[in-house]
mmCIF file of C-alpha atoms in Angstrom:
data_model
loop_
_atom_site.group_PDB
_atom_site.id
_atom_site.type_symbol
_atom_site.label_atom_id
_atom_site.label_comp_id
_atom_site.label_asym_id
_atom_site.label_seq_id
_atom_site.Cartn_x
_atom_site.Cartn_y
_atom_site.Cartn_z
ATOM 1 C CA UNK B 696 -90.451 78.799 -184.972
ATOM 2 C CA UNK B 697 -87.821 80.768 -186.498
ATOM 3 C CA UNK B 698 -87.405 84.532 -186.256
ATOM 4 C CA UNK B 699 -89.228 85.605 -188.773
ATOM 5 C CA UNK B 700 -91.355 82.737 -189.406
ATOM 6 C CA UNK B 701 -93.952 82.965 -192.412
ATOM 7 C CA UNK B 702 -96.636 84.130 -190.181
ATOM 8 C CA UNK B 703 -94.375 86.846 -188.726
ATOM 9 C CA UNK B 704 -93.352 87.976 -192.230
ATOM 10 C CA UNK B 705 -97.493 87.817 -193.384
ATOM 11 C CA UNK B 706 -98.368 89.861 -190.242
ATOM 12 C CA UNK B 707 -95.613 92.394 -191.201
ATOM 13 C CA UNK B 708 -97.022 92.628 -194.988
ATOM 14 C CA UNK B 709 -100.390 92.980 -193.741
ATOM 15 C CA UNK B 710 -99.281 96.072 -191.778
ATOM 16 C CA UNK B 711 -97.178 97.492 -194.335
ATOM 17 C CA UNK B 712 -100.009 97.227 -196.822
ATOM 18 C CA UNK B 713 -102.563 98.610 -194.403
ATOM 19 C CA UNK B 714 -100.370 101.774 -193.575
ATOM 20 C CA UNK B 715 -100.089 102.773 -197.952
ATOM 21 C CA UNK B 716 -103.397 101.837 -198.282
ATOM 22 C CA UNK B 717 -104.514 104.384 -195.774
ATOM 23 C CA UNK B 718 -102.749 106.643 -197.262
ATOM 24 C CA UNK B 719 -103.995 106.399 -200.194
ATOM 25 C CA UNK B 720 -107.894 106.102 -198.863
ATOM 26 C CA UNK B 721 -106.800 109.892 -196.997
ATOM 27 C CA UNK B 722 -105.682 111.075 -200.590
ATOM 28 C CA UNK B 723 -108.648 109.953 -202.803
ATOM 29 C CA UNK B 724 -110.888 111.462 -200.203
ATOM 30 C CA UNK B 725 -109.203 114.649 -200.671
ATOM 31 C CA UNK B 726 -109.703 114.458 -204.524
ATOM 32 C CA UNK B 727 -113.428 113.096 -204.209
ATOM 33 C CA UNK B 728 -112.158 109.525 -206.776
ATOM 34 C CA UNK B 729 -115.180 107.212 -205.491
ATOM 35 C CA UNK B 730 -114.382 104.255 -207.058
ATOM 36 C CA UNK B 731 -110.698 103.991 -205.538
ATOM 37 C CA UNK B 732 -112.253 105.301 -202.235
ATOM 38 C CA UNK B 733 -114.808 101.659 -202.489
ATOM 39 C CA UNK B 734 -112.133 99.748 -203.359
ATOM 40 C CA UNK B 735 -109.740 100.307 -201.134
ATOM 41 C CA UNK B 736 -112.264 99.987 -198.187
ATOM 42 C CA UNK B 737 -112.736 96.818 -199.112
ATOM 43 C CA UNK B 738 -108.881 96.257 -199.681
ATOM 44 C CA UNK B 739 -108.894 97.570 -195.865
ATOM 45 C CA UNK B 740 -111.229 94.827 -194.477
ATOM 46 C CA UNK B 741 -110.115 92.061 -196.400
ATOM 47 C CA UNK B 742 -106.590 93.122 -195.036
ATOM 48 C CA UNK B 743 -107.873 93.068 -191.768
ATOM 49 C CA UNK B 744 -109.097 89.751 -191.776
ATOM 50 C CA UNK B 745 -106.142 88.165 -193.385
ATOM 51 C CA UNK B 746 -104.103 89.887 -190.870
ATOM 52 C CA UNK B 747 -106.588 88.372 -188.381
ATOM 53 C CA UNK B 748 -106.701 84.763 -189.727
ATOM 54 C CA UNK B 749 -102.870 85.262 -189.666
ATOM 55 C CA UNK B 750 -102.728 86.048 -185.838
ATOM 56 C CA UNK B 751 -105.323 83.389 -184.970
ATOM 57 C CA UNK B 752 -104.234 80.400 -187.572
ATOM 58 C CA UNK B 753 -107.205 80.727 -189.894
ATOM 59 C CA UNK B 754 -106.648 79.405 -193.306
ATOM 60 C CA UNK B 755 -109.552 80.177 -194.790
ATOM 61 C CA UNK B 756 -109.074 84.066 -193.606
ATOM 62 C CA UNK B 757 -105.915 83.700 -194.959
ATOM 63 C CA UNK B 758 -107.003 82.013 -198.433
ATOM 64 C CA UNK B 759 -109.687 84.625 -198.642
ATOM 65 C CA UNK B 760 -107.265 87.687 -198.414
ATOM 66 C CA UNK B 761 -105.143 85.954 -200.939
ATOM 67 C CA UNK B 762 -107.874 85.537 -203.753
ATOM 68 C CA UNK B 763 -108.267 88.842 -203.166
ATOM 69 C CA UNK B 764 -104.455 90.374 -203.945
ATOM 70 C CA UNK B 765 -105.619 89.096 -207.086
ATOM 71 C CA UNK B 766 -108.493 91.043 -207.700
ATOM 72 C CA UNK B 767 -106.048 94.181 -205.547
ATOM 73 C CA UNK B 768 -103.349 93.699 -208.256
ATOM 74 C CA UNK B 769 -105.693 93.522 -211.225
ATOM 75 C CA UNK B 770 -107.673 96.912 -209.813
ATOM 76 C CA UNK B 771 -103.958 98.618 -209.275
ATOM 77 C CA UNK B 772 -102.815 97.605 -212.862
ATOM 78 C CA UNK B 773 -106.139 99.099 -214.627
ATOM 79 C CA UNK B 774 -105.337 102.294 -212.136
ATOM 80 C CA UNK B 775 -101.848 102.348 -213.920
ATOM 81 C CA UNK B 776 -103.211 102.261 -216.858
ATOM 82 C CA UNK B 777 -105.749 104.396 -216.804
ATOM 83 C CA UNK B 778 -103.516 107.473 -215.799
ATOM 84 C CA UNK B 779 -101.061 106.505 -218.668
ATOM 85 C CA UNK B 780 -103.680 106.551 -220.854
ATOM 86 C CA UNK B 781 -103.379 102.760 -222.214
ATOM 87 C CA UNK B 782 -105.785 102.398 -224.787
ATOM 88 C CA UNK B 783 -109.150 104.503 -224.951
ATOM 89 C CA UNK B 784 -108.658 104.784 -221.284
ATOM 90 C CA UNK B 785 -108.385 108.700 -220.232
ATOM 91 C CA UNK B 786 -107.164 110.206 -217.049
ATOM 92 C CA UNK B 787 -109.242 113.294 -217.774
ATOM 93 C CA UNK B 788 -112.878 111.540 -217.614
ATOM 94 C CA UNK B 789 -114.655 112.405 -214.511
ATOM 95 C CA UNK B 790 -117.205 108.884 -215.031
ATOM 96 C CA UNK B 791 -114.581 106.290 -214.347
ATOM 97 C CA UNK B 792 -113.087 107.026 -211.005
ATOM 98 C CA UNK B 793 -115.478 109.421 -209.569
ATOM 99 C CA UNK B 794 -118.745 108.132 -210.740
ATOM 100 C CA UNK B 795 -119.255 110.737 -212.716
ATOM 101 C CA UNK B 796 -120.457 112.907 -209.402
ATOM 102 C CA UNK B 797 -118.057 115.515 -209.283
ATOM 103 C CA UNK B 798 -115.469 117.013 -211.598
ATOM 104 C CA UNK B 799 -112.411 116.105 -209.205
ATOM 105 C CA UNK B 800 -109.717 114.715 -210.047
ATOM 106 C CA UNK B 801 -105.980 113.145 -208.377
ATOM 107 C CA UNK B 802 -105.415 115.201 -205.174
ATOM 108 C CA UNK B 803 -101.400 115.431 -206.411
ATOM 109 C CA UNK B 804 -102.782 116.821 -209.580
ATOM 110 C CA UNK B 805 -102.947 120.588 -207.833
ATOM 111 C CA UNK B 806 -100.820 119.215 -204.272
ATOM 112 C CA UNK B 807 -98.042 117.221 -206.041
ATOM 113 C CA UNK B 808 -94.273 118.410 -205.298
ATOM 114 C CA UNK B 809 -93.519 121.471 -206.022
ATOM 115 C CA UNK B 810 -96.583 122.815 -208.091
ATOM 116 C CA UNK B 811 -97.986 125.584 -208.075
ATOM 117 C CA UNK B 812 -101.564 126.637 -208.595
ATOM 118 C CA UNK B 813 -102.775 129.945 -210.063
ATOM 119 C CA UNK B 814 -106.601 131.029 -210.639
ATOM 120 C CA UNK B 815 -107.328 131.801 -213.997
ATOM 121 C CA UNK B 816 -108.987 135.114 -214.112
ATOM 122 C CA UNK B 817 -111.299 135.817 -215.759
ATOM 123 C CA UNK B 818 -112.832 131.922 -216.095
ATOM 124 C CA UNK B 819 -113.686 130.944 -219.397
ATOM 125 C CA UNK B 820 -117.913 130.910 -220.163
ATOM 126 C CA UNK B 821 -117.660 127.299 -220.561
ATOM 127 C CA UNK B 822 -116.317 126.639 -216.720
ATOM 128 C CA UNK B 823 -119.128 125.775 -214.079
ATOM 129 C CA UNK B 824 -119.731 128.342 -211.662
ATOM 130 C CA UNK B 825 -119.050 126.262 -208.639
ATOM 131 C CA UNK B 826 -115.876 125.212 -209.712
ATOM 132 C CA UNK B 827 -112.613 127.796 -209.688
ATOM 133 C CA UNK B 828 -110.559 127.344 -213.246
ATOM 134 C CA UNK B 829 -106.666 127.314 -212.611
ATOM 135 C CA UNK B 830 -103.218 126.368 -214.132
ATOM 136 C CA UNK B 831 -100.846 124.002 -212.992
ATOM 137 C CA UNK B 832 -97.231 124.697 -213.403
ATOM 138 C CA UNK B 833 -93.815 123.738 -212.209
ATOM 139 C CA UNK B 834 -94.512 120.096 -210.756
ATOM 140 C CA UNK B 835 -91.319 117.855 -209.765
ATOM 141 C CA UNK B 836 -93.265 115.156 -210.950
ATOM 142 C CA UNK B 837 -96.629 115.013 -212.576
ATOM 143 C CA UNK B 838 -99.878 113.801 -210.972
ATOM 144 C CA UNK B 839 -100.207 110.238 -212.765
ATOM 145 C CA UNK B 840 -96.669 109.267 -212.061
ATOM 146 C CA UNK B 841 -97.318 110.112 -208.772
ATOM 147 C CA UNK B 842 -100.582 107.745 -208.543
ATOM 148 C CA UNK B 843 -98.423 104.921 -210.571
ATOM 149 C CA UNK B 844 -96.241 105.133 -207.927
ATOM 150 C CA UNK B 845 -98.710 104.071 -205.699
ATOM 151 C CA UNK B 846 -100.598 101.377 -207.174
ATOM 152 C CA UNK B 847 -97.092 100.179 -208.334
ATOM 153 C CA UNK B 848 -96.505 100.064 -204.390
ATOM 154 C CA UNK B 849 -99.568 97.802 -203.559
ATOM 155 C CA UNK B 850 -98.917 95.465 -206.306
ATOM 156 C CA UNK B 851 -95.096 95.250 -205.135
ATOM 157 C CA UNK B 852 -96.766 94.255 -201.334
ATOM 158 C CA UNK B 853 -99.883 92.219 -202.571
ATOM 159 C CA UNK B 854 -96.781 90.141 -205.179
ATOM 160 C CA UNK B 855 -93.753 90.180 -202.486
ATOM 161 C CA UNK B 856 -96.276 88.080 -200.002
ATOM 162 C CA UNK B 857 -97.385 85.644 -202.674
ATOM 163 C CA UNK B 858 -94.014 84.798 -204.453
ATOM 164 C CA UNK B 859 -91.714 84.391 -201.494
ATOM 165 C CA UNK B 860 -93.579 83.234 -198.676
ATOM 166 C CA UNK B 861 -96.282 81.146 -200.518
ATOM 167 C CA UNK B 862 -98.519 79.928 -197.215
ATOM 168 C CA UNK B 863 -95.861 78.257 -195.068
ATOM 169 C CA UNK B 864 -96.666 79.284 -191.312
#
């Protein structure tokens, strides 16, 4: 074995991908987006095992986590999407990512670098009484380049395994 065989370099994906996408399970908690929340649990498992059947030289663990990255990839590039608005797709519907339960939306749309969040006072009649109405101003960077940026990340680790280390251990 070299030193940094195939396995070595799998093993190290696996962890890399398993740190972002626990990042990114911590952020859609915070803004309430069920759908991503589902997915990447299971992104978190399947991870898991493929870092497992990596460990213990099981190719079916390891086959299974890589039929996955496809499904991974194709759920991160209808994320992209969605938040650049790609067709009838529209970051401001609540039923897509949050199951229509709640009327949250991207954690870094009110938390992204340098914004700043003021209540709007007096809220309009139209604006549910649980829910505070505010305006967003002065962000480095908006909120759906922010989460582009991070499904572009886990398609850049799910792609990097598959096209240069194929399944040579």
């Amino acid at each position: 074995m070299g030193c940094c065989s195939g396995r070595c370099t799998l093993a190290f994906i696996c962890g890399m991908q398993l740190v972002s996408v626990f990042e990114r399970q911590i952020i859609d908690f915070l803004g309430y987006q069920w759908a991503p929340i589902l997915t990447n649990f299971l992104h978190i498992i399947v991870v898991i095992l493929g870092l497992f059947g990596t460990i213990q030289f099981r190719p079916r663990y390891v086959t299974g986590y890589a039929a996955w990255l496809v499904i991974w990839m194709t759920w991160n590039v209808f994320i992209i999407c969605f938040y650049l608005e790609v067709g009838e797709l529209s970051k401001d519907s609540d039923l897509v990512l949050t199951f229509n339960l709640s009327m949250h939306r991207s954690w870094w749309m009110e938390n992204g670098p340098g914004c700043r969040v003021t209540p709007v006072s007096p809220p309009p009649s139209w604006a549910p009484e649980d829910h505070r109405y505010i305006s967003i101003a002065g962000c480095l960077m908006e909120f759906q380049f922010v989460e582009v940026a991070h499904s572009s990340l886990q398609i850049l680790l799910a792609n990097w395994r598959t096209q240069h280390h194929g399944y040579n251990w």
